[in-house]
């Protein structure tokens, strides 16, 4: 039995239906995705077939409302699924993050009826990938410094500017692009538009290779003209779009929990078979304590993520709870995966062995979806207000 499968603790706080979703996601992730996780990283290919498997199982549409073809699930449902994907295959977890995360929830919460009907059913079916792009060369953590500009021109909107570090731009059919509606300073002029792949004036750079295996892309908009029906959020919408990101923070944190759990499961198996110093590795107290420390940290982090996600229900999680869960889970996964690599010794450094990949995967969490430094700023702001 792996630590993940200890029944009572693992099911704490879940409904029967959520426990089933979790078990289904785990089975698919372990049986179908884990064996090829390194292959997806090495080829850099988008895991379309894994997305199809998730769509057929009804898991990919967990965040899409039922009337648009999805399962109408909660944030906790999405977190449970992504934790399992994170424990098995980072590339697949990152591929599914958009469909389970902020992109889809933002369209479902703020989109027009026509936008929801046009875009959401294909997302739930795994046929259309939706990317989100806010980061710019000079606007990362300081996102309100973004300069990509949208100007209304008759029935159209014309977009000019550039974005960087966009995930999944090679395969996305739809992009949620954060724009500035005027040059006024601050967040008030910031909103978002929907731009479809192939729109004239919209170009995507070649992929930039990354530590995690998935490529990242730069986007350029030169007099890119879209119909005004593609406006998702007008001026004064930035706060609403940021609220949506609180959900993304929970999901990013749940992937971190999954990565840590996957690494821990690998270590538990390894120490039962590797002999050193006249006994199994698992007989040495120094090793056992590392495993115990991992267990304590993983379980605590999972509960914070579940709390933040569960408290949100169908709306968005709270800024404070999401930030607390994210900082803790991201940093916990770095500590756990580092200990696991140490437990594997020299074998931990070897590609075919599992430890090194978990350590690399864990490094994403504190970079995406708002860094721990920015989350700490938000936590302290809440405490001191
Ligand atoms: C794998 C991956 C996928 C991504 N996918 C997307 C995507 O799909 N769409 C998208 O829009 N973006 C994406 N990003 C970009 C990501 O959102 C940014 O990298 C992140 O917001 C940080 O911005 P930055 O890289 O410009 O770092 P910077 O803002 O330049 O920060 C650099 C460092 O300084 C710290 N720092 C910055 N400001 C402060 C402060 N006020 N106080 C203390 N410390 C501070 C940061 O925490 C960080 O450690 C992705 C990034 C990665 C790694």
GROMACS .gro file of C-alpha atoms and ligand atoms in nm:
model
  438
    1UNK     CA    1   0.000   0.000   0.000
    2UNK     CA    2   0.136   0.346  -0.085
    3UNK     CA    3   0.077   0.632   0.156
    4UNK     CA    4  -0.170   0.772  -0.096
    5UNK     CA    5  -0.394   0.470  -0.052
    6UNK     CA    6  -0.431   0.480   0.326
    7UNK     CA    7  -0.811   0.488   0.313
    8UNK     CA    8  -0.947   0.689   0.603
    9UNK     CA    9  -0.704   0.978   0.592
   10UNK     CA   10  -0.705   1.004   0.215
   11UNK     CA   11  -1.083   1.035   0.200
   12UNK     CA   12  -1.120   1.289   0.481
   13UNK     CA   13  -1.355   1.572   0.390
   14UNK     CA   14  -1.473   1.425   0.057
   15UNK     CA   15  -1.823   1.324  -0.047
   16UNK     CA   16  -1.873   0.977  -0.192
   17UNK     CA   17  -1.889   1.126  -0.541
   18UNK     CA   18  -1.566   1.319  -0.490
   19UNK     CA   19  -1.392   1.007  -0.361
   20UNK     CA   20  -1.503   0.834  -0.683
   21UNK     CA   21  -1.371   1.117  -0.900
   22UNK     CA   22  -1.042   1.097  -0.714
   23UNK     CA   23  -1.019   0.720  -0.751
   24UNK     CA   24  -1.102   0.736  -1.123
   25UNK     CA   25  -0.845   1.010  -1.186
   26UNK     CA   26  -0.586   0.812  -0.991
   27UNK     CA   27  -0.647   0.492  -1.186
   28UNK     CA   28  -0.623   0.665  -1.523
   29UNK     CA   29  -0.317   0.867  -1.421
   30UNK     CA   30  -0.129   0.568  -1.278
   31UNK     CA   31  -0.220   0.315  -1.547
   32UNK     CA   32  -0.225   0.527  -1.862
   33UNK     CA   33  -0.017   0.843  -1.803
   34UNK     CA   34   0.262   0.755  -1.561
   35UNK     CA   35   0.437   0.497  -1.780
   36UNK     CA   36   0.490   0.755  -2.057
   37UNK     CA   37   0.553   1.066  -1.849
   38UNK     CA   38   0.920   1.102  -1.947
   39UNK     CA   39   0.842   1.039  -2.313
   40UNK     CA   40   0.603   1.337  -2.327
   41UNK     CA   41   0.873   1.559  -2.180
   42UNK     CA   42   1.140   1.439  -2.420
   43UNK     CA   43   0.935   1.470  -2.738
   44UNK     CA   44   0.777   1.801  -2.634
   45UNK     CA   45   0.453   1.683  -2.797
   46UNK     CA   46   0.118   1.791  -2.658
   47UNK     CA   47  -0.052   1.485  -2.499
   48UNK     CA   48  -0.367   1.495  -2.714
   49UNK     CA   49  -0.441   1.130  -2.652
   50UNK     CA   50  -0.431   1.181  -2.276
   51UNK     CA   51  -0.671   1.473  -2.310
   52UNK     CA   52  -0.904   1.246  -2.508
   53UNK     CA   53  -0.887   0.981  -2.234
   54UNK     CA   54  -0.972   1.242  -1.972
   55UNK     CA   55  -1.255   1.383  -2.185
   56UNK     CA   56  -1.406   1.036  -2.242
   57UNK     CA   57  -1.392   0.968  -1.867
   58UNK     CA   58  -1.583   1.293  -1.809
   59UNK     CA   59  -1.295   1.445  -1.613
   60UNK     CA   60  -1.180   1.713  -1.856
   61UNK     CA   61  -1.513   1.893  -1.844
   62UNK     CA   62  -1.524   1.899  -1.464
   63UNK     CA   63  -1.514   2.280  -1.463
   64UNK     CA   64  -1.757   2.331  -1.755
   65UNK     CA   65  -2.120   2.385  -1.648
   66UNK     CA   66  -2.356   2.099  -1.735
   67UNK     CA   67  -2.564   2.306  -1.979
   68UNK     CA   68  -2.250   2.347  -2.195
   69UNK     CA   69  -2.153   1.981  -2.199
   70UNK     CA   70  -1.943   1.954  -1.884
   71UNK     CA   71  -1.984   1.791  -1.545
   72UNK     CA   72  -2.051   2.120  -1.361
   73UNK     CA   73  -1.808   2.021  -1.089
   74UNK     CA   74  -1.662   2.223  -0.804
   75UNK     CA   75  -1.314   2.366  -0.762
   76UNK     CA   76  -1.243   2.076  -0.528
   77UNK     CA   77  -1.332   1.827  -0.803
   78UNK     CA   78  -1.080   1.996  -1.032
   79UNK     CA   79  -0.818   2.000  -0.756
   80UNK     CA   80  -0.867   1.628  -0.690
   81UNK     CA   81  -0.820   1.544  -1.058
   82UNK     CA   82  -0.512   1.763  -1.100
   83UNK     CA   83  -0.347   1.624  -0.787
   84UNK     CA   84  -0.365   1.278  -0.940
   85UNK     CA   85  -0.236   1.397  -1.278
   86UNK     CA   86   0.051   1.579  -1.101
   87UNK     CA   87   0.152   1.263  -0.919
   88UNK     CA   88   0.186   1.072  -1.247
   89UNK     CA   89   0.266   1.300  -1.542
   90UNK     CA   90   0.355   1.669  -1.520
   91UNK     CA   91   0.304   1.736  -1.891
   92UNK     CA   92  -0.051   1.599  -1.876
   93UNK     CA   93  -0.130   1.792  -1.558
   94UNK     CA   94  -0.013   2.114  -1.723
   95UNK     CA   95  -0.207   2.030  -2.039
   96UNK     CA   96  -0.529   1.977  -1.844
   97UNK     CA   97  -0.479   2.274  -1.611
   98UNK     CA   98  -0.638   2.518  -1.856
   99UNK     CA   99  -0.946   2.308  -1.918
  100UNK     CA  100  -0.995   2.254  -1.545
  101UNK     CA  101  -0.884   2.598  -1.440
  102UNK     CA  102  -0.906   2.970  -1.478
  103UNK     CA  103  -0.973   2.990  -1.851
  104UNK     CA  104  -1.289   2.788  -1.841
  105UNK     CA  105  -1.414   2.924  -1.510
  106UNK     CA  106  -1.360   3.281  -1.633
  107UNK     CA  107  -1.562   3.220  -1.950
  108UNK     CA  108  -1.833   3.040  -1.751
  109UNK     CA  109  -1.851   3.321  -1.493
  110UNK     CA  110  -1.802   3.632  -1.708
  111UNK     CA  111  -1.865   3.528  -2.069
  112UNK     CA  112  -2.179   3.614  -2.267
  113UNK     CA  113  -2.429   3.339  -2.338
  114UNK     CA  114  -2.307   3.333  -2.698
  115UNK     CA  115  -1.942   3.295  -2.591
  116UNK     CA  116  -2.028   3.008  -2.356
  117UNK     CA  117  -2.224   2.822  -2.626
  118UNK     CA  118  -1.952   2.881  -2.884
  119UNK     CA  119  -1.650   2.776  -2.678
  120UNK     CA  120  -1.729   2.562  -2.374
  121UNK     CA  121  -1.872   2.241  -2.530
  122UNK     CA  122  -1.557   2.184  -2.739
  123UNK     CA  123  -1.342   2.238  -2.431
  124UNK     CA  124  -1.537   1.978  -2.233
  125UNK     CA  125  -1.497   1.734  -2.522
  126UNK     CA  126  -1.119   1.785  -2.533
  127UNK     CA  127  -1.141   1.924  -2.888
  128UNK     CA  128  -1.037   2.280  -2.818
  129UNK     CA  129  -0.752   2.395  -2.596
  130UNK     CA  130  -0.783   2.733  -2.433
  131UNK     CA  131  -0.473   2.931  -2.332
  132UNK     CA  132  -0.453   3.234  -2.105
  133UNK     CA  133  -0.199   3.509  -2.158
  134UNK     CA  134  -0.129   3.793  -1.922
  135UNK     CA  135   0.251   3.796  -1.870
  136UNK     CA  136   0.449   4.049  -2.075
  137UNK     CA  137   0.823   4.110  -2.109
  138UNK     CA  138   0.799   4.402  -1.862
  139UNK     CA  139   0.491   4.290  -1.668
  140UNK     CA  140   0.519   3.963  -1.473
  141UNK     CA  141   0.449   3.982  -1.100
  142UNK     CA  142   0.381   4.352  -1.161
  143UNK     CA  143   0.097   4.256  -1.395
  144UNK     CA  144  -0.078   4.594  -1.384
  145UNK     CA  145   0.219   4.731  -1.583
  146UNK     CA  146   0.093   4.541  -1.890
  147UNK     CA  147   0.082   4.740  -2.214
  148UNK     CA  148  -0.103   4.524  -2.468
  149UNK     CA  149  -0.376   4.761  -2.579
  150UNK     CA  150  -0.730   4.710  -2.706
  151UNK     CA  151  -0.911   4.993  -2.885
  152UNK     CA  152  -1.277   4.989  -2.991
  153UNK     CA  153  -1.318   5.062  -3.362
  154UNK     CA  154  -1.682   5.051  -3.474
  155UNK     CA  155  -1.812   4.697  -3.420
  156UNK     CA  156  -1.458   4.566  -3.376
  157UNK     CA  157  -1.177   4.579  -3.126
  158UNK     CA  158  -0.817   4.622  -3.244
  159UNK     CA  159  -0.542   4.469  -3.031
  160UNK     CA  160  -0.171   4.566  -3.038
  161UNK     CA  161   0.109   4.443  -2.814
  162UNK     CA  162   0.293   4.131  -2.706
  163UNK     CA  163   0.287   3.858  -2.443
  164UNK     CA  164   0.551   3.612  -2.322
  165UNK     CA  165   0.575   3.271  -2.147
  166UNK     CA  166   0.237   3.146  -2.270
  167UNK     CA  167   0.167   2.775  -2.213
  168UNK     CA  168   0.008   2.556  -2.479
  169UNK     CA  169   0.005   2.827  -2.747
  170UNK     CA  170   0.119   2.565  -3.001
  171UNK     CA  171  -0.211   2.380  -2.974
  172UNK     CA  172  -0.461   2.630  -2.832
  173UNK     CA  173  -0.754   2.725  -3.052
  174UNK     CA  174  -0.863   3.003  -2.820
  175UNK     CA  175  -0.667   3.257  -2.615
  176UNK     CA  176  -0.788   3.466  -2.324
  177UNK     CA  177  -0.566   3.773  -2.361
  178UNK     CA  178  -0.546   4.036  -2.088
  179UNK     CA  179  -0.554   4.384  -2.240
  180UNK     CA  180  -0.546   4.747  -2.138
  181UNK     CA  181  -0.845   4.949  -2.262
  182UNK     CA  182  -0.675   5.286  -2.208
  183UNK     CA  183  -0.341   5.435  -2.106
  184UNK     CA  184  -0.476   5.544  -1.768
  185UNK     CA  185  -0.252   5.407  -1.492
  186UNK     CA  186  -0.350   5.133  -1.247
  187UNK     CA  187  -0.569   4.828  -1.280
  188UNK     CA  188  -0.899   4.994  -1.375
  189UNK     CA  189  -0.834   4.993  -1.753
  190UNK     CA  190  -0.741   4.621  -1.759
  191UNK     CA  191  -0.980   4.361  -1.899
  192UNK     CA  192  -0.966   4.057  -2.128
  193UNK     CA  193  -1.062   3.952  -2.481
  194UNK     CA  194  -1.101   3.617  -2.657
  195UNK     CA  195  -0.876   3.576  -2.961
  196UNK     CA  196  -0.903   3.272  -3.185
  197UNK     CA  197  -0.602   3.106  -3.343
  198UNK     CA  198  -0.548   3.220  -3.701
  199UNK     CA  199  -0.693   3.568  -3.649
  200UNK     CA  200  -0.499   3.802  -3.887
  201UNK     CA  201  -0.237   4.005  -3.698
  202UNK     CA  202  -0.190   3.738  -3.429
  203UNK     CA  203   0.139   3.547  -3.444
  204UNK     CA  204   0.296   3.288  -3.215
  205UNK     CA  205   0.673   3.247  -3.175
  206UNK     CA  206   0.854   2.913  -3.196
  207UNK     CA  207   0.850   2.731  -2.860
  208UNK     CA  208   1.107   2.810  -2.593
  209UNK     CA  209   1.238   2.494  -2.421
  210UNK     CA  210   1.188   2.467  -2.046
  211UNK     CA  211   1.305   2.268  -1.744
  212UNK     CA  212   0.965   2.095  -1.721
  213UNK     CA  213   0.956   1.974  -2.082
  214UNK     CA  214   0.662   2.185  -2.203
  215UNK     CA  215   0.748   2.471  -2.441
  216UNK     CA  216   0.647   2.831  -2.369
  217UNK     CA  217   0.557   3.084  -2.639
  218UNK     CA  218   0.557   3.457  -2.710
  219UNK     CA  219   0.247   3.608  -2.869
  220UNK     CA  220   0.241   3.918  -3.090
  221UNK     CA  221  -0.065   4.124  -3.185
  222UNK     CA  222  -0.028   4.371  -3.472
  223UNK     CA  223  -0.353   4.547  -3.557
  224UNK     CA  224  -0.528   4.224  -3.465
  225UNK     CA  225  -0.898   4.286  -3.530
  226UNK     CA  226  -1.164   4.088  -3.343
  227UNK     CA  227  -1.540   4.134  -3.325
  228UNK     CA  228  -1.666   4.313  -3.013
  229UNK     CA  229  -1.861   3.994  -2.935
  230UNK     CA  230  -1.520   3.851  -2.834
  231UNK     CA  231  -1.479   4.094  -2.545
  232UNK     CA  232  -1.476   3.895  -2.220
  233UNK     CA  233  -1.420   4.169  -1.962
  234UNK     CA  234  -1.425   4.547  -2.017
  235UNK     CA  235  -1.268   4.820  -1.806
  236UNK     CA  236  -1.284   4.767  -1.433
  237UNK     CA  237  -1.285   4.393  -1.491
  238UNK     CA  238  -0.933   4.328  -1.368
  239UNK     CA  239  -1.045   4.257  -1.012
  240UNK     CA  240  -1.291   3.999  -1.139
  241UNK     CA  241  -1.025   3.834  -1.355
  242UNK     CA  242  -0.787   3.832  -1.058
  243UNK     CA  243  -1.055   3.667  -0.848
  244UNK     CA  244  -1.065   3.390  -1.107
  245UNK     CA  245  -0.692   3.347  -1.054
  246UNK     CA  246  -0.750   3.254  -0.691
  247UNK     CA  247  -0.895   2.931  -0.827
  248UNK     CA  248  -0.590   2.878  -1.045
  249UNK     CA  249  -0.373   2.915  -0.735
  250UNK     CA  250  -0.558   2.627  -0.565
  251UNK     CA  251  -0.513   2.411  -0.874
  252UNK     CA  252  -0.144   2.495  -0.904
  253UNK     CA  253  -0.112   2.401  -0.535
  254UNK     CA  254  -0.296   2.073  -0.589
  255UNK     CA  255  -0.048   1.979  -0.865
  256UNK     CA  256   0.233   2.047  -0.615
  257UNK     CA  257   0.067   1.814  -0.363
  258UNK     CA  258   0.035   1.547  -0.633
  259UNK     CA  259   0.400   1.582  -0.736
  260UNK     CA  260   0.512   1.545  -0.374
  261UNK     CA  261   0.286   1.243  -0.326
  262UNK     CA  262   0.413   1.077  -0.645
  263UNK     CA  263   0.772   1.125  -0.531
  264UNK     CA  264   0.693   0.994  -0.184
  265UNK     CA  265   0.524   0.683  -0.326
  266UNK     CA  266   0.832   0.614  -0.539
  267UNK     CA  267   1.060   0.651  -0.235
  268UNK     CA  268   0.846   0.420  -0.021
  269UNK     CA  269   0.875   0.149  -0.287
  270UNK     CA  270   1.248   0.205  -0.335
  271UNK     CA  271   1.350   0.175   0.030
  272UNK     CA  272   1.170  -0.160   0.056
  273UNK     CA  273   1.395  -0.319  -0.206
  274UNK     CA  274   1.735  -0.145  -0.193
  275UNK     CA  275   1.982  -0.304   0.049
  276UNK     CA  276   2.262  -0.102   0.208
  277UNK     CA  277   2.461  -0.136   0.534
  278UNK     CA  278   2.341  -0.489   0.606
  279UNK     CA  279   1.971  -0.417   0.569
  280UNK     CA  280   1.715  -0.246   0.357
  281UNK     CA  281   1.731   0.132   0.317
  282UNK     CA  282   1.395   0.143   0.487
  283UNK     CA  283   1.548  -0.009   0.802
  284UNK     CA  284   1.764   0.299   0.867
  285UNK     CA  285   1.615   0.552   1.102
  286UNK     CA  286   1.757   0.846   0.905
  287UNK     CA  287   1.566   0.730   0.596
  288UNK     CA  288   1.248   0.650   0.790
  289UNK     CA  289   1.243   0.998   0.940
  290UNK     CA  290   1.276   1.157   0.598
  291UNK     CA  291   0.973   0.955   0.483
  292UNK     CA  292   0.783   1.052   0.797
  293UNK     CA  293   0.863   1.421   0.749
  294UNK     CA  294   0.738   1.394   0.391
  295UNK     CA  295   0.417   1.230   0.506
  296UNK     CA  296   0.345   1.500   0.764
  297UNK     CA  297   0.407   1.780   0.516
  298UNK     CA  298   0.208   1.626   0.230
  299UNK     CA  299  -0.098   1.557   0.442
  300UNK     CA  300  -0.097   1.905   0.593
  301UNK     CA  301  -0.058   2.070   0.251
  302UNK     CA  302  -0.340   1.864   0.102
  303UNK     CA  303  -0.580   1.975   0.373
  304UNK     CA  304  -0.505   2.343   0.311
  305UNK     CA  305  -0.563   2.300  -0.062
  306UNK     CA  306  -0.887   2.111  -0.007
  307UNK     CA  307  -1.006   2.376   0.240
  308UNK     CA  308  -0.937   2.662  -0.001
  309UNK     CA  309  -1.100   2.478  -0.293
  310UNK     CA  310  -1.397   2.343  -0.095
  311UNK     CA  311  -1.483   2.680   0.057
  312UNK     CA  312  -1.519   2.824  -0.293
  313UNK     CA  313  -1.788   2.580  -0.412
  314UNK     CA  314  -1.907   2.716  -0.752
  315UNK     CA  315  -1.776   3.069  -0.706
  316UNK     CA  316  -1.407   3.151  -0.669
  317UNK     CA  317  -1.182   3.065  -0.372
  318UNK     CA  318  -1.080   3.337  -0.129
  319UNK     CA  319  -0.760   3.527  -0.204
  320UNK     CA  320  -0.625   3.459   0.143
  321UNK     CA  321  -0.699   3.086   0.162
  322UNK     CA  322  -0.570   3.029  -0.192
  323UNK     CA  323  -0.247   3.219  -0.119
  324UNK     CA  324  -0.185   3.031   0.206
  325UNK     CA  325  -0.247   2.694   0.037
  326UNK     CA  326  -0.028   2.781  -0.261
  327UNK     CA  327   0.278   2.905  -0.073
  328UNK     CA  328   0.268   2.604   0.156
  329UNK     CA  329   0.212   2.341  -0.115
  330UNK     CA  330   0.468   2.484  -0.359
  331UNK     CA  331   0.743   2.503  -0.100
  332UNK     CA  332   0.648   2.170   0.059
  333UNK     CA  333   0.684   1.995  -0.280
  334UNK     CA  334   1.037   2.132  -0.320
  335UNK     CA  335   1.139   1.999   0.023
  336UNK     CA  336   0.973   1.659  -0.027
  337UNK     CA  337   1.109   1.596  -0.377
  338UNK     CA  338   1.457   1.702  -0.264
  339UNK     CA  339   1.446   1.451   0.025
  340UNK     CA  340   1.322   1.183  -0.213
  341UNK     CA  341   1.612   1.244  -0.449
  342UNK     CA  342   1.848   1.209  -0.151
  343UNK     CA  343   1.682   0.881  -0.052
  344UNK     CA  344   1.750   0.747  -0.403
  345UNK     CA  345   2.119   0.844  -0.371
  346UNK     CA  346   2.308   0.842  -0.704
  347UNK     CA  347   2.013   0.670  -0.866
  348UNK     CA  348   1.813   0.983  -0.786
  349UNK     CA  349   2.020   1.173  -1.040
  350UNK     CA  350   1.951   0.925  -1.321
  351UNK     CA  351   1.681   1.008  -1.576
  352UNK     CA  352   1.517   0.665  -1.600
  353UNK     CA  353   1.468   0.663  -1.223
  354UNK     CA  354   1.170   0.862  -1.094
  355UNK     CA  355   1.327   1.096  -0.838
  356UNK     CA  356   1.488   1.356  -1.066
  357UNK     CA  357   1.172   1.421  -1.264
  358UNK     CA  358   0.965   1.492  -0.952
  359UNK     CA  359   1.223   1.744  -0.833
  360UNK     CA  360   1.212   1.922  -1.171
  361UNK     CA  361   0.832   1.915  -1.182
  362UNK     CA  362   0.809   2.061  -0.831
  363UNK     CA  363   1.008   2.364  -0.944
  364UNK     CA  364   0.719   2.492  -1.158
  365UNK     CA  365   0.477   2.552  -0.869
  366UNK     CA  366   0.651   2.857  -0.720
  367UNK     CA  367   0.684   3.019  -1.066
  368UNK     CA  368   0.335   2.989  -1.218
  369UNK     CA  369   0.011   3.146  -1.100
  370UNK     CA  370   0.174   3.407  -0.875
  371UNK     CA  371   0.504   3.346  -0.698
  372UNK     CA  372   0.534   3.278  -0.321
  373UNK     CA  373   0.680   3.627  -0.279
  374UNK     CA  374   0.368   3.781  -0.430
  375UNK     CA  375   0.143   3.544  -0.232
  376UNK     CA  376   0.324   3.643   0.090
  377UNK     CA  377   0.264   4.009   0.005
  378UNK     CA  378  -0.108   3.931  -0.029
  379UNK     CA  379  -0.121   3.728   0.295
  380UNK     CA  380   0.050   4.005   0.491
  381UNK     CA  381  -0.175   4.271   0.333
  382UNK     CA  382  -0.479   4.077   0.455
  383UNK     CA  383  -0.332   4.042   0.806
  384UNK     CA  384  -0.244   4.408   0.837
  385UNK     CA  385  -0.543   4.574   0.678
  386LIG     C1  386   0.589   2.679  -1.672
  386LIG     C2  387   0.531   2.817  -1.677
  386LIG     C3  388   0.412   2.838  -1.744
  386LIG     C4  389   0.359   2.966  -1.755
  386LIG     N1  390   0.245   2.984  -1.827
  386LIG     C5  391   0.194   3.109  -1.839
  386LIG     C6  392   0.075   3.129  -1.917
  386LIG     O1  393   0.017   3.034  -1.972
  386LIG     N2  394   0.027   3.254  -1.928
  386LIG     C7  395   0.087   3.362  -1.868
  386LIG     O2  396   0.036   3.472  -1.880
  386LIG     N3  397   0.203   3.346  -1.796
  386LIG     C8  398   0.257   3.222  -1.780
  386LIG     N4  399   0.372   3.202  -1.710
  386LIG     C9  400   0.441   3.320  -1.656
  386LIG    C10  401   0.426   3.334  -1.504
  386LIG     O3  402   0.295   3.369  -1.472
  386LIG    C11  403   0.530   3.439  -1.458
  386LIG     O4  404   0.657   3.381  -1.480
  386LIG    C12  405   0.510   3.480  -1.315
  386LIG     O5  406   0.394   3.557  -1.302
  386LIG    C13  407   0.629   3.563  -1.263
  386LIG     O6  408   0.653   3.672  -1.347
  386LIG     P1  409   0.800   3.693  -1.407
  386LIG     O7  410   0.847   3.566  -1.466
  386LIG     O8  411   0.797   3.813  -1.497
  386LIG     O9  412   0.893   3.722  -1.282
  386LIG     P2  413   0.922   3.864  -1.215
  386LIG    O10  414   0.795   3.935  -1.189
  386LIG    O11  415   1.027   3.934  -1.294
  386LIG    O12  416   0.982   3.820  -1.075
  386LIG    C14  417   1.116   3.771  -1.061
  386LIG    C15  418   1.135   3.734  -0.914
  386LIG    O13  419   1.116   3.851  -0.833
  386LIG    C16  420   1.015   3.827  -0.736
  386LIG     N5  421   0.935   3.950  -0.716
  386LIG    C17  422   0.871   4.023  -0.811
  386LIG     N6  423   0.804   4.125  -0.754
  386LIG    C18  424   0.827   4.116  -0.619
  386LIG    C19  425   0.783   4.191  -0.506
  386LIG     N7  426   0.699   4.295  -0.518
  386LIG     N8  427   0.826   4.153  -0.382
  386LIG    C20  428   0.907   4.045  -0.367
  386LIG     N9  429   0.952   3.970  -0.471
  386LIG    C21  430   0.910   4.003  -0.595
  386LIG    C22  431   0.929   3.716  -0.794
  386LIG    O14  432   0.861   3.644  -0.692
  386LIG    C23  433   1.033   3.630  -0.866
  386LIG    O15  434   1.094   3.543  -0.776
  386LIG    C24  435   0.427   3.076  -1.696
  386LIG    C25  436   0.546   3.054  -1.627
  386LIG    C26  437   0.599   2.926  -1.617
  386LIG    C27  438   0.728   2.906  -1.543
   0.00000   0.00000   0.00000
